PDB file of C-alpha atoms in Angstrom:
ATOM      1  CA  MET A 762       0.000   0.000   0.000  1.00  0.00           C
ATOM      2  CA  GLU A 763       1.371   3.401  -0.971  1.00  0.00           C
ATOM      3  CA  LYS A 764       1.631   5.899   1.818  1.00  0.00           C
ATOM      4  CA  PRO A 765      -1.486   8.102   1.947  1.00  0.00           C
ATOM      5  CA  ARG A 766      -0.690  11.795   1.468  1.00  0.00           C
ATOM      6  CA  LEU A 767      -1.911  13.840   4.423  1.00  0.00           C
ATOM      7  CA  GLY A 768      -1.897  17.612   4.666  1.00  0.00           C
ATOM      8  CA  HIS A 769      -1.315  19.034   8.127  1.00  0.00           C
ATOM      9  CA  ILE A 770      -1.652  22.653   9.270  1.00  0.00           C
ATOM     10  CA  HIS A 771       0.978  23.495  11.873  1.00  0.00           C
ATOM     11  CA  PHE A 772      -1.196  25.919  13.816  1.00  0.00           C
ATOM     12  CA  LEU A 773      -1.403  25.715  17.579  1.00  0.00           C
ATOM     13  CA  ASN A 774      -5.112  24.869  17.380  1.00  0.00           C
ATOM     14  CA  VAL A 775      -4.136  21.335  16.332  1.00  0.00           C
ATOM     15  CA  LEU A 776      -1.081  21.007  18.585  1.00  0.00           C
ATOM     16  CA  PRO A 777      -2.285  17.701  20.105  1.00  0.00           C
ATOM     17  CA  ILE A 778      -2.373  16.113  16.643  1.00  0.00           C
ATOM     18  CA  THR A 779       0.916  17.719  15.604  1.00  0.00           C
ATOM     19  CA  TYR A 780       2.586  16.299  18.702  1.00  0.00           C
ATOM     20  CA  SER A 781       1.234  12.792  18.111  1.00  0.00           C
ATOM     21  CA  LEU A 782       2.038  12.758  14.388  1.00  0.00           C
ATOM     22  CA  THR A 783       5.567  14.118  14.702  1.00  0.00           C
ATOM     23  CA  GLN A 784       6.800  12.821  18.059  1.00  0.00           C
ATOM     24  CA  CYS A 785       4.712   9.835  19.108  1.00  0.00           C
ATOM     25  CA  GLY A 786       4.710   7.580  16.047  1.00  0.00           C
ATOM     26  CA  TYR A 787       1.213   8.357  14.811  1.00  0.00           C
ATOM     27  CA  GLY A 788       2.610   9.642  11.518  1.00  0.00           C
ATOM     28  CA  GLU A 789       4.344   6.367  10.670  1.00  0.00           C
ATOM     29  CA  GLY A 790       3.318   5.042   7.260  1.00  0.00           C
ATOM     30  CA  ILE A 791       1.841   8.400   6.220  1.00  0.00           C
ATOM     31  CA  ASP A 792       3.353  10.962   3.851  1.00  0.00           C
ATOM     32  CA  ILE A 793       2.743  14.216   5.752  1.00  0.00           C
ATOM     33  CA  LYS A 794       3.005  17.651   4.170  1.00  0.00           C
ATOM     34  CA  GLY A 795       2.735  20.733   6.371  1.00  0.00           C
ATOM     35  CA  GLY A 796       1.648  24.260   5.552  1.00  0.00           C
ATOM     36  CA  VAL A 797      -0.800  27.086   6.189  1.00  0.00           C
ATOM     37  CA  PRO A 798      -4.529  26.570   5.497  1.00  0.00           C
ATOM     38  CA  SER A 799      -4.522  28.265   2.083  1.00  0.00           C
ATOM     39  CA  VAL A 800      -1.756  25.939   0.826  1.00  0.00           C
ATOM     40  CA  MET A 801      -3.354  22.778   2.227  1.00  0.00           C
ATOM     41  CA  ASN A 802      -6.724  23.826   0.810  1.00  0.00           C
ATOM     42  CA  ASN A 803      -5.227  24.276  -2.653  1.00  0.00           C
ATOM     43  CA  ASP A 804      -3.168  21.093  -2.546  1.00  0.00           C
ATOM     44  CA  LEU A 805      -6.145  18.943  -1.576  1.00  0.00           C
ATOM     45  CA  ILE A 806      -8.397  20.389  -4.258  1.00  0.00           C
ATOM     46  CA  ASN A 807      -5.689  19.891  -6.884  1.00  0.00           C
ATOM     47  CA  ASN A 808      -5.019  16.244  -5.939  1.00  0.00           C
ATOM     48  CA  ARG A 809      -1.593  16.850  -4.452  1.00  0.00           C
ATOM     49  CA  LEU A 810      -2.974  15.401  -1.210  1.00  0.00           C
ATOM     50  CA  ASP A 811      -5.356  12.548  -0.454  1.00  0.00           C
ATOM     51  CA  ALA A 812      -6.677  14.052   2.772  1.00  0.00           C
ATOM     52  CA  SER A 813      -6.117  17.158   4.839  1.00  0.00           C
ATOM     53  CA  GLU A 814      -7.455  19.490   7.442  1.00  0.00           C
ATOM     54  CA  VAL A 815      -9.103  22.247   5.392  1.00  0.00           C
ATOM     55  CA  SER A 816     -10.970  25.475   6.016  1.00  0.00           C
ATOM     56  CA  SER A 817     -14.635  24.550   6.421  1.00  0.00           C
ATOM     57  CA  ILE A 818     -15.681  26.822   3.548  1.00  0.00           C
ATOM     58  CA  VAL A 819     -13.417  24.813   1.223  1.00  0.00           C
ATOM     59  CA  TYR A 820     -15.563  21.736   1.775  1.00  0.00           C
ATOM     60  CA  ALA A 821     -18.650  23.763   0.853  1.00  0.00           C
ATOM     61  CA  ARG A 822     -17.065  24.857  -2.423  1.00  0.00           C
ATOM     62  CA  ASN A 823     -15.911  21.336  -3.310  1.00  0.00           C
ATOM     63  CA  PHE A 824     -18.423  19.014  -1.655  1.00  0.00           C
ATOM     64  CA  ASP A 825     -19.022  17.118  -4.888  1.00  0.00           C
ATOM     65  CA  LYS A 826     -15.526  15.598  -4.717  1.00  0.00           C
ATOM     66  CA  LEU A 827     -14.768  15.528  -0.982  1.00  0.00           C
ATOM     67  CA  LEU A 828     -15.942  13.609   2.081  1.00  0.00           C
ATOM     68  CA  ILE A 829     -15.668  14.748   5.698  1.00  0.00           C
ATOM     69  CA  LEU A 830     -13.757  12.485   8.072  1.00  0.00           C
ATOM     70  CA  PRO A 831     -16.112  11.714  10.985  1.00  0.00           C
ATOM     71  CA  ASP A 832     -15.790  13.218  14.462  1.00  0.00           C
ATOM     72  CA  LEU A 833     -12.880  15.524  13.611  1.00  0.00           C
ATOM     73  CA  CYS A 834     -12.971  19.294  13.303  1.00  0.00           C
ATOM     74  CA  VAL A 835     -11.628  22.526  14.767  1.00  0.00           C
ATOM     75  CA  ARG A 836     -14.343  24.470  16.569  1.00  0.00           C
ATOM     76  CA  ALA A 837     -14.963  26.868  19.420  1.00  0.00           C
ATOM     77  CA  ASP A 838     -18.074  27.948  21.282  1.00  0.00           C
ATOM     78  CA  GLY A 839     -17.662  31.707  21.551  1.00  0.00           C
ATOM     79  CA  PRO A 840     -14.129  33.109  22.011  1.00  0.00           C
ATOM     80  CA  VAL A 841     -11.585  31.485  19.701  1.00  0.00           C
ATOM     81  CA  ARG A 842      -8.620  33.867  20.290  1.00  0.00           C
ATOM     82  CA  SER A 843      -7.037  33.007  16.942  1.00  0.00           C
ATOM     83  CA  ILE A 844      -9.287  34.851  14.480  1.00  0.00           C
ATOM     84  CA  ILE A 845      -9.018  38.519  15.379  1.00  0.00           C
ATOM     85  CA  LEU A 846     -10.128  41.699  13.625  1.00  0.00           C
ATOM     86  CA  VAL A 847      -7.743  44.522  14.529  1.00  0.00           C
ATOM     87  CA  SER A 848      -9.302  47.913  13.768  1.00  0.00           C
ATOM     88  CA  LYS A 849      -8.424  51.592  13.976  1.00  0.00           C
ATOM     89  CA  LYS A 850     -12.057  52.383  14.756  1.00  0.00           C
ATOM     90  CA  PRO A 851     -14.914  50.633  16.598  1.00  0.00           C
ATOM     91  CA  ILE A 852     -16.539  47.863  14.582  1.00  0.00           C
ATOM     92  CA  THR A 853     -19.855  49.731  14.767  1.00  0.00           C
ATOM     93  CA  GLU A 854     -18.292  52.574  12.757  1.00  0.00           C
ATOM     94  CA  ILE A 855     -16.919  50.393   9.949  1.00  0.00           C
ATOM     95  CA  ASN A 856     -18.864  50.751   6.708  1.00  0.00           C
ATOM     96  CA  GLN A 857     -17.179  51.254   3.345  1.00  0.00           C
ATOM     97  CA  ASP A 858     -13.684  51.182   4.789  1.00  0.00           C
ATOM     98  CA  ARG A 859     -10.850  49.082   3.400  1.00  0.00           C
ATOM     99  CA  ILE A 860     -10.147  45.880   5.321  1.00  0.00           C
ATOM    100  CA  VAL A 861      -7.146  43.693   4.612  1.00  0.00           C
ATOM    101  CA  LEU A 862      -7.517  39.929   4.997  1.00  0.00           C
ATOM    102  CA  THR A 863      -4.730  37.501   5.784  1.00  0.00           C
ATOM    103  CA  ALA A 864      -3.574  35.444   2.817  1.00  0.00           C
ATOM    104  CA  GLN A 865      -3.412  32.313   4.996  1.00  0.00           C
ATOM    105  CA  SER A 866      -7.065  31.297   5.205  1.00  0.00           C
ATOM    106  CA  ALA A 867     -10.482  31.064   3.536  1.00  0.00           C
ATOM    107  CA  THR A 868     -13.125  30.385   6.199  1.00  0.00           C
ATOM    108  CA  SER A 869     -12.123  33.478   8.178  1.00  0.00           C
ATOM    109  CA  HIS A 870     -12.697  35.699   5.123  1.00  0.00           C
ATOM    110  CA  VAL A 871     -16.250  34.449   4.732  1.00  0.00           C
ATOM    111  CA  LEU A 872     -16.913  34.592   8.465  1.00  0.00           C
ATOM    112  CA  LEU A 873     -15.860  38.240   8.687  1.00  0.00           C
ATOM    113  CA  LYS A 874     -17.943  39.222   5.661  1.00  0.00           C
ATOM    114  CA  ILE A 875     -21.018  37.544   7.152  1.00  0.00           C
ATOM    115  CA  ILE A 876     -20.535  39.207  10.541  1.00  0.00           C
ATOM    116  CA  LEU A 877     -19.940  42.704   9.176  1.00  0.00           C
ATOM    117  CA  ASN A 878     -22.907  42.441   6.810  1.00  0.00           C
ATOM    118  CA  LYS A 879     -25.441  40.716   9.068  1.00  0.00           C
ATOM    119  CA  SER A 880     -24.489  42.227  12.432  1.00  0.00           C
ATOM    120  CA  TYR A 881     -23.304  45.701  11.430  1.00  0.00           C
ATOM    121  CA  ASP A 882     -24.790  46.330   7.963  1.00  0.00           C
ATOM    122  CA  ALA A 883     -21.288  47.170   6.717  1.00  0.00           C
ATOM    123  CA  THR A 884     -20.057  46.837   3.126  1.00  0.00           C
ATOM    124  CA  PRO A 885     -16.283  47.294   3.286  1.00  0.00           C
ATOM    125  CA  GLU A 886     -13.749  47.023   0.499  1.00  0.00           C
ATOM    126  CA  TYR A 887     -11.649  43.892   1.005  1.00  0.00           C
ATOM    127  CA  CYS A 888      -8.127  43.087  -0.122  1.00  0.00           C
ATOM    128  CA  VAL A 889      -5.795  40.167   0.632  1.00  0.00           C
ATOM    129  CA  ARG A 890      -2.182  40.611   1.746  1.00  0.00           C
ATOM    130  CA  HIS A 891       0.472  39.041   3.904  1.00  0.00           C
ATOM    131  CA  LEU A 892       0.111  40.337   7.468  1.00  0.00           C
ATOM    132  CA  THR A 893       2.313  40.229  10.565  1.00  0.00           C
ATOM    133  CA  PRO A 894       1.532  40.751  14.273  1.00  0.00           C
ATOM    134  CA  ASP A 895       4.210  43.462  14.468  1.00  0.00           C
ATOM    135  CA  ASN A 896       2.380  45.724  12.008  1.00  0.00           C
ATOM    136  CA  PRO A 897      -1.155  44.320  11.878  1.00  0.00           C
ATOM    137  CA  VAL A 898      -3.003  47.165  10.111  1.00  0.00           C
ATOM    138  CA  PRO A 899      -1.391  48.747   7.024  1.00  0.00           C
ATOM    139  CA  ASP A 900      -1.480  52.534   6.773  1.00  0.00           C
ATOM    140  CA  ASP A 901      -3.960  52.484   3.872  1.00  0.00           C
ATOM    141  CA  CYS A 902      -6.483  50.242   5.676  1.00  0.00           C
ATOM    142  CA  THR A 903      -8.920  50.688   8.540  1.00  0.00           C
ATOM    143  CA  ALA A 904      -8.755  47.130   9.839  1.00  0.00           C
ATOM    144  CA  ALA A 905      -7.065  43.781   9.323  1.00  0.00           C
ATOM    145  CA  LEU A 906      -8.103  40.180   9.917  1.00  0.00           C
ATOM    146  CA  LEU A 907      -5.444  37.882  11.357  1.00  0.00           C
ATOM    147  CA  ILE A 908      -5.726  34.155  11.990  1.00  0.00           C
ATOM    148  CA  GLY A 909      -3.856  31.327  13.636  1.00  0.00           C
ATOM    149  CA  ASP A 910      -0.703  31.866  15.643  1.00  0.00           C
ATOM    150  CA  ASP A 911      -0.394  35.461  14.386  1.00  0.00           C
ATOM    151  CA  ALA A 912      -3.856  36.262  15.732  1.00  0.00           C
ATOM    152  CA  LEU A 913      -3.133  34.514  19.020  1.00  0.00           C
ATOM    153  CA  ASN A 914       0.017  36.630  19.312  1.00  0.00           C
ATOM    154  CA  VAL A 915      -2.014  39.790  18.751  1.00  0.00           C
ATOM    155  CA  TYR A 916      -4.634  38.596  21.256  1.00  0.00           C
ATOM    156  CA  HIS A 917      -2.029  38.312  24.010  1.00  0.00           C
ATOM    157  CA  HIS A 918      -0.085  41.468  23.104  1.00  0.00           C
ATOM    158  CA  LYS A 919      -2.817  44.027  22.470  1.00  0.00           C
ATOM    159  CA  ASN A 920      -2.015  47.703  21.906  1.00  0.00           C
ATOM    160  CA  LYS A 921      -5.294  49.057  23.266  1.00  0.00           C
ATOM    161  CA  ASP A 922      -4.113  52.667  22.924  1.00  0.00           C
ATOM    162  CA  LYS A 923      -3.929  52.244  19.157  1.00  0.00           C
ATOM    163  CA  PHE A 924      -6.409  49.547  18.074  1.00  0.00           C
ATOM    164  CA  TYR A 925      -9.751  47.890  18.796  1.00  0.00           C
ATOM    165  CA  TYR A 926      -9.807  44.089  18.876  1.00  0.00           C
ATOM    166  CA  TYR A 927     -12.690  41.788  17.950  1.00  0.00           C
ATOM    167  CA  ASP A 928     -12.737  38.005  18.357  1.00  0.00           C
ATOM    168  CA  MET A 929     -14.682  36.541  15.432  1.00  0.00           C
ATOM    169  CA  GLY A 930     -15.802  33.587  17.536  1.00  0.00           C
ATOM    170  CA  VAL A 931     -17.465  35.985  19.959  1.00  0.00           C
ATOM    171  CA  GLU A 932     -19.079  37.873  17.078  1.00  0.00           C
ATOM    172  CA  TRP A 933     -20.409  34.651  15.512  1.00  0.00           C
ATOM    173  CA  LYS A 934     -21.861  33.564  18.860  1.00  0.00           C
ATOM    174  CA  LYS A 935     -23.574  36.956  19.230  1.00  0.00           C
ATOM    175  CA  LEU A 936     -25.037  36.655  15.723  1.00  0.00           C
ATOM    176  CA  THR A 937     -26.208  33.035  15.804  1.00  0.00           C
ATOM    177  CA  GLY A 938     -25.999  31.745  19.362  1.00  0.00           C
ATOM    178  CA  ARG A 939     -24.067  28.803  17.914  1.00  0.00           C
ATOM    179  CA  CYS A 940     -20.646  27.222  18.046  1.00  0.00           C
ATOM    180  CA  MET A 941     -18.477  27.873  14.964  1.00  0.00           C
ATOM    181  CA  VAL A 942     -16.776  25.052  13.053  1.00  0.00           C
ATOM    182  CA  TYR A 943     -13.645  26.545  11.497  1.00  0.00           C
ATOM    183  CA  ALA A 944     -12.080  23.510   9.858  1.00  0.00           C
ATOM    184  CA  VAL A 945     -12.771  19.886   9.021  1.00  0.00           C
ATOM    185  CA  TRP A 946     -10.670  16.992   7.827  1.00  0.00           C
ATOM    186  CA  ALA A 947     -11.636  16.061   4.287  1.00  0.00           C
ATOM    187  CA  VAL A 948     -10.670  13.261   1.932  1.00  0.00           C
ATOM    188  CA  HIS A 949     -11.103  12.828  -1.819  1.00  0.00           C
ATOM    189  CA  LYS A 950     -14.082  10.640  -2.687  1.00  0.00           C
ATOM    190  CA  ASP A 951     -12.048   8.655  -5.225  1.00  0.00           C
ATOM    191  CA  PHE A 952      -9.303   8.004  -2.696  1.00  0.00           C
ATOM    192  CA  ALA A 953     -11.824   6.881  -0.081  1.00  0.00           C
ATOM    193  CA  GLN A 954     -13.531   4.526  -2.525  1.00  0.00           C
ATOM    194  CA  ASN A 955     -10.334   3.011  -3.916  1.00  0.00           C
ATOM    195  CA  ASN A 956      -8.250   2.872  -0.730  1.00  0.00           C
ATOM    196  CA  PRO A 957     -10.446   1.792   2.200  1.00  0.00           C
ATOM    197  CA  GLU A 958      -7.484   0.488   4.236  1.00  0.00           C
ATOM    198  CA  ALA A 959      -5.516   3.711   3.823  1.00  0.00           C
ATOM    199  CA  LEU A 960      -8.636   5.713   4.656  1.00  0.00           C
ATOM    200  CA  GLN A 961      -9.108   3.733   7.857  1.00  0.00           C
ATOM    201  CA  LEU A 962      -5.438   4.224   8.737  1.00  0.00           C
ATOM    202  CA  LEU A 963      -5.651   7.989   8.280  1.00  0.00           C
ATOM    203  CA  HIS A 964      -8.775   8.323  10.351  1.00  0.00           C
ATOM    204  CA  GLU A 965      -7.486   6.125  13.181  1.00  0.00           C
ATOM    205  CA  ARG A 966      -4.181   7.997  13.379  1.00  0.00           C
ATOM    206  CA  LEU A 967      -5.889  11.396  13.438  1.00  0.00           C
ATOM    207  CA  TYR A 968      -8.685  10.380  15.813  1.00  0.00           C
ATOM    208  CA  LYS A 969      -6.466   8.488  18.247  1.00  0.00           C
ATOM    209  CA  GLY A 970      -3.569  10.894  17.806  1.00  0.00           C
ATOM    210  CA  LEU A 971      -5.759  13.808  18.819  1.00  0.00           C
ATOM    211  CA  ARG A 972      -6.815  12.057  21.991  1.00  0.00           C
ATOM    212  CA  HIS A 973      -3.283  10.929  22.785  1.00  0.00           C
ATOM    213  CA  GLY A 974      -1.925  14.439  22.240  1.00  0.00           C
ATOM    214  CA  TYR A 975      -4.592  16.001  24.415  1.00  0.00           C
ATOM    215  CA  ALA A 976      -4.011  13.441  27.168  1.00  0.00           C
ATOM    216  CA  HIS A 977      -0.342  14.514  27.071  1.00  0.00           C
ATOM    217  CA  LYS A 978      -1.122  18.204  26.611  1.00  0.00           C
ATOM    218  CA  ALA A 979       1.650  19.415  28.916  1.00  0.00           C
ATOM    219  CA  ASP A 980       4.268  17.459  26.974  1.00  0.00           C
ATOM    220  CA  ALA A 981       2.855  18.757  23.693  1.00  0.00           C
ATOM    221  CA  ILE A 982       3.044  22.364  24.891  1.00  0.00           C
ATOM    222  CA  ASN A 983       6.551  21.960  26.286  1.00  0.00           C
ATOM    223  CA  SER A 984       7.720  20.469  22.984  1.00  0.00           C
ATOM    224  CA  ILE A 985       7.154  23.788  21.178  1.00  0.00           C
ATOM    225  CA  LEU A 986       7.286  26.339  24.001  1.00  0.00           C
ATOM    226  CA  ASP A 987      10.799  27.627  23.272  1.00  0.00           C
ATOM    227  CA  SER A 988       9.885  28.433  19.666  1.00  0.00           C
ATOM    228  CA  LYS A 989       6.667  30.371  20.371  1.00  0.00           C
ATOM    229  CA  PRO A 990       5.991  33.826  21.889  1.00  0.00           C
ATOM    230  CA  PHE A 991       3.586  32.425  24.475  1.00  0.00           C
ATOM    231  CA  THR A 992       3.678  31.212  28.056  1.00  0.00           C
ATOM    232  CA  PHE A 993       2.719  27.693  29.070  1.00  0.00           C
ATOM    233  CA  GLN A 994      -0.429  29.034  30.729  1.00  0.00           C
ATOM    234  CA  GLN A 995      -1.499  30.925  27.596  1.00  0.00           C
ATOM    235  CA  LEU A 996      -1.214  27.799  25.453  1.00  0.00           C
ATOM    236  CA  ASP A 997      -2.830  25.602  28.079  1.00  0.00           C
ATOM    237  CA  GLU A 998      -5.821  27.954  28.224  1.00  0.00           C
ATOM    238  CA  TYR A 999      -5.993  28.129  24.421  1.00  0.00           C
ATOM    239  CA  LEU A1000      -6.199  24.360  24.123  1.00  0.00           C
ATOM    240  CA  GLU A1001      -9.186  24.422  26.478  1.00  0.00           C
ATOM    241  CA  VAL A1002     -10.964  26.931  24.201  1.00  0.00           C
ATOM    242  CA  ILE A1003     -10.523  24.801  21.068  1.00  0.00           C
ATOM    243  CA  LYS A1004     -12.583  21.617  20.664  1.00  0.00           C
ATOM    244  CA  TRP A1005     -12.182  18.888  18.051  1.00  0.00           C
ATOM    245  CA  ASN A1006     -15.214  16.555  18.152  1.00  0.00           C
ATOM    246  CA  LEU A1007     -17.758  16.809  15.340  1.00  0.00           C
ATOM    247  CA  THR A1008     -21.279  15.732  16.340  1.00  0.00           C
ATOM    248  CA  GLU A1009     -24.619  16.121  14.568  1.00  0.00           C
ATOM    249  CA  GLU A1010     -25.157  19.373  16.471  1.00  0.00           C
ATOM    250  CA  TYR A1011     -21.958  20.852  15.099  1.00  0.00           C
ATOM    251  CA  LEU A1012     -22.719  19.625  11.592  1.00  0.00           C
ATOM    252  CA  ASP A1013     -25.998  21.549  11.895  1.00  0.00           C
ATOM    253  CA  ASN A1014     -24.027  24.619  12.987  1.00  0.00           C
ATOM    254  CA  LEU A1015     -21.817  24.205   9.945  1.00  0.00           C
ATOM    255  CA  MET A1016     -24.888  24.280   7.704  1.00  0.00           C
ATOM    256  CA  ILE A1017     -25.977  27.573   9.305  1.00  0.00           C
ATOM    257  CA  PHE A1018     -22.602  29.039   8.350  1.00  0.00           C
ATOM    258  CA  TYR A1019     -23.034  27.711   4.810  1.00  0.00           C
ATOM    259  CA  LYS A1020     -26.564  29.136   4.622  1.00  0.00           C
ATOM    260  CA  TYR A1021     -25.307  32.640   5.420  1.00  0.00           C
ATOM    261  CA  ALA A1022     -22.463  32.232   2.937  1.00  0.00           C
ATOM    262  CA  TYR A1023     -24.853  31.105   0.206  1.00  0.00           C
ATOM    263  CA  GLU A1024     -27.300  33.949   0.862  1.00  0.00           C
ATOM    264  CA  MET A1025     -24.446  36.429   0.453  1.00  0.00           C
ATOM    265  CA  GLY A1026     -23.172  34.812  -2.751  1.00  0.00           C
ATOM    266  CA  LEU A1027     -19.937  33.652  -1.111  1.00  0.00           C
ATOM    267  CA  ILE A1028     -20.490  30.044  -2.223  1.00  0.00           C
ATOM    268  CA  PRO A1029     -22.223  29.090  -5.489  1.00  0.00           C
ATOM    269  CA  ARG A1030     -24.651  26.512  -4.023  1.00  0.00           C
ATOM    270  CA  MET A1031     -25.695  24.956  -0.740  1.00  0.00           C
ATOM    271  CA  PRO A1032     -23.513  21.929  -0.002  1.00  0.00           C
ATOM    272  CA  LYS A1033     -24.592  18.515   1.202  1.00  0.00           C
ATOM    273  CA  LEU A1034     -22.656  17.073   4.119  1.00  0.00           C
ATOM    274  CA  LYS A1035     -21.276  13.628   3.309  1.00  0.00           C
ATOM    275  CA  LEU A1036     -19.069  11.711   5.721  1.00  0.00           C
ATOM    276  CA  ALA A1037     -16.491   9.080   4.858  1.00  0.00           C
ATOM    277  CA  GLU A1038     -17.365   5.554   5.958  1.00  0.00           C
ATOM    278  CA  VAL A1039     -14.872   4.397   8.572  1.00  0.00           C
ATOM    279  CA  GLU A1040     -14.992   2.170  11.631  1.00  0.00           C
ATOM    280  CA  LEU A1041     -15.020   4.288  14.779  1.00  0.00           C
TER     281      LEU A1041
END
């Protein structure tokens, strides 16, 4: 059996899986490629990967050729800390301003557009650029959307004299009252059909690796602590905010997100949720 090709996003929100895959043997027999969400999204869609964690909106745009791996996602109920709008003015005053979006993601772009339109009746001009925590809002923009470790850095090192900060998980909860599913693990339908053993291997390693990594959370945090601008406590708290199980309730929440996206023309059609068949 050829090694299945798995995309893996090296963000802190999946640190338990990263730890298990890279340091505890759960990646054995798997060809793992790491990168930011936008790269993994593109590589999966273009058949350079068999399976990957992807932005949840990517599944919606490609549901005809992808399946969701069961009981795996990245979600948060309210504050997420790692999707942050940094603004020079209060969010209630944003209207036709220019907002720059990080080039690293896809779901966060759609989420922000939904929130600004539905909650604040705003119609900003959007552009996409590379952003850094050191200079989060370019001079020619009113606000910037950061994600992942960059956003978590901004969250813990706020310059409240200069900027306003808005957690998109909090804003989504205010709008819908629901938990937000930011990412799922998806697999190509053809791969799943033609490689049932490899599919089962991938799912078992991810599912069990997540639980192993979380059970050894302190070791996982300590393994990367020297290379990150965070304290142990900050990362420990963050990994309590993020959840990874995907139940029927959270699939329903995902469809609410897709419904808003479809109504705003951000996806061409309403997707159907189809899960890969694996033994749990």
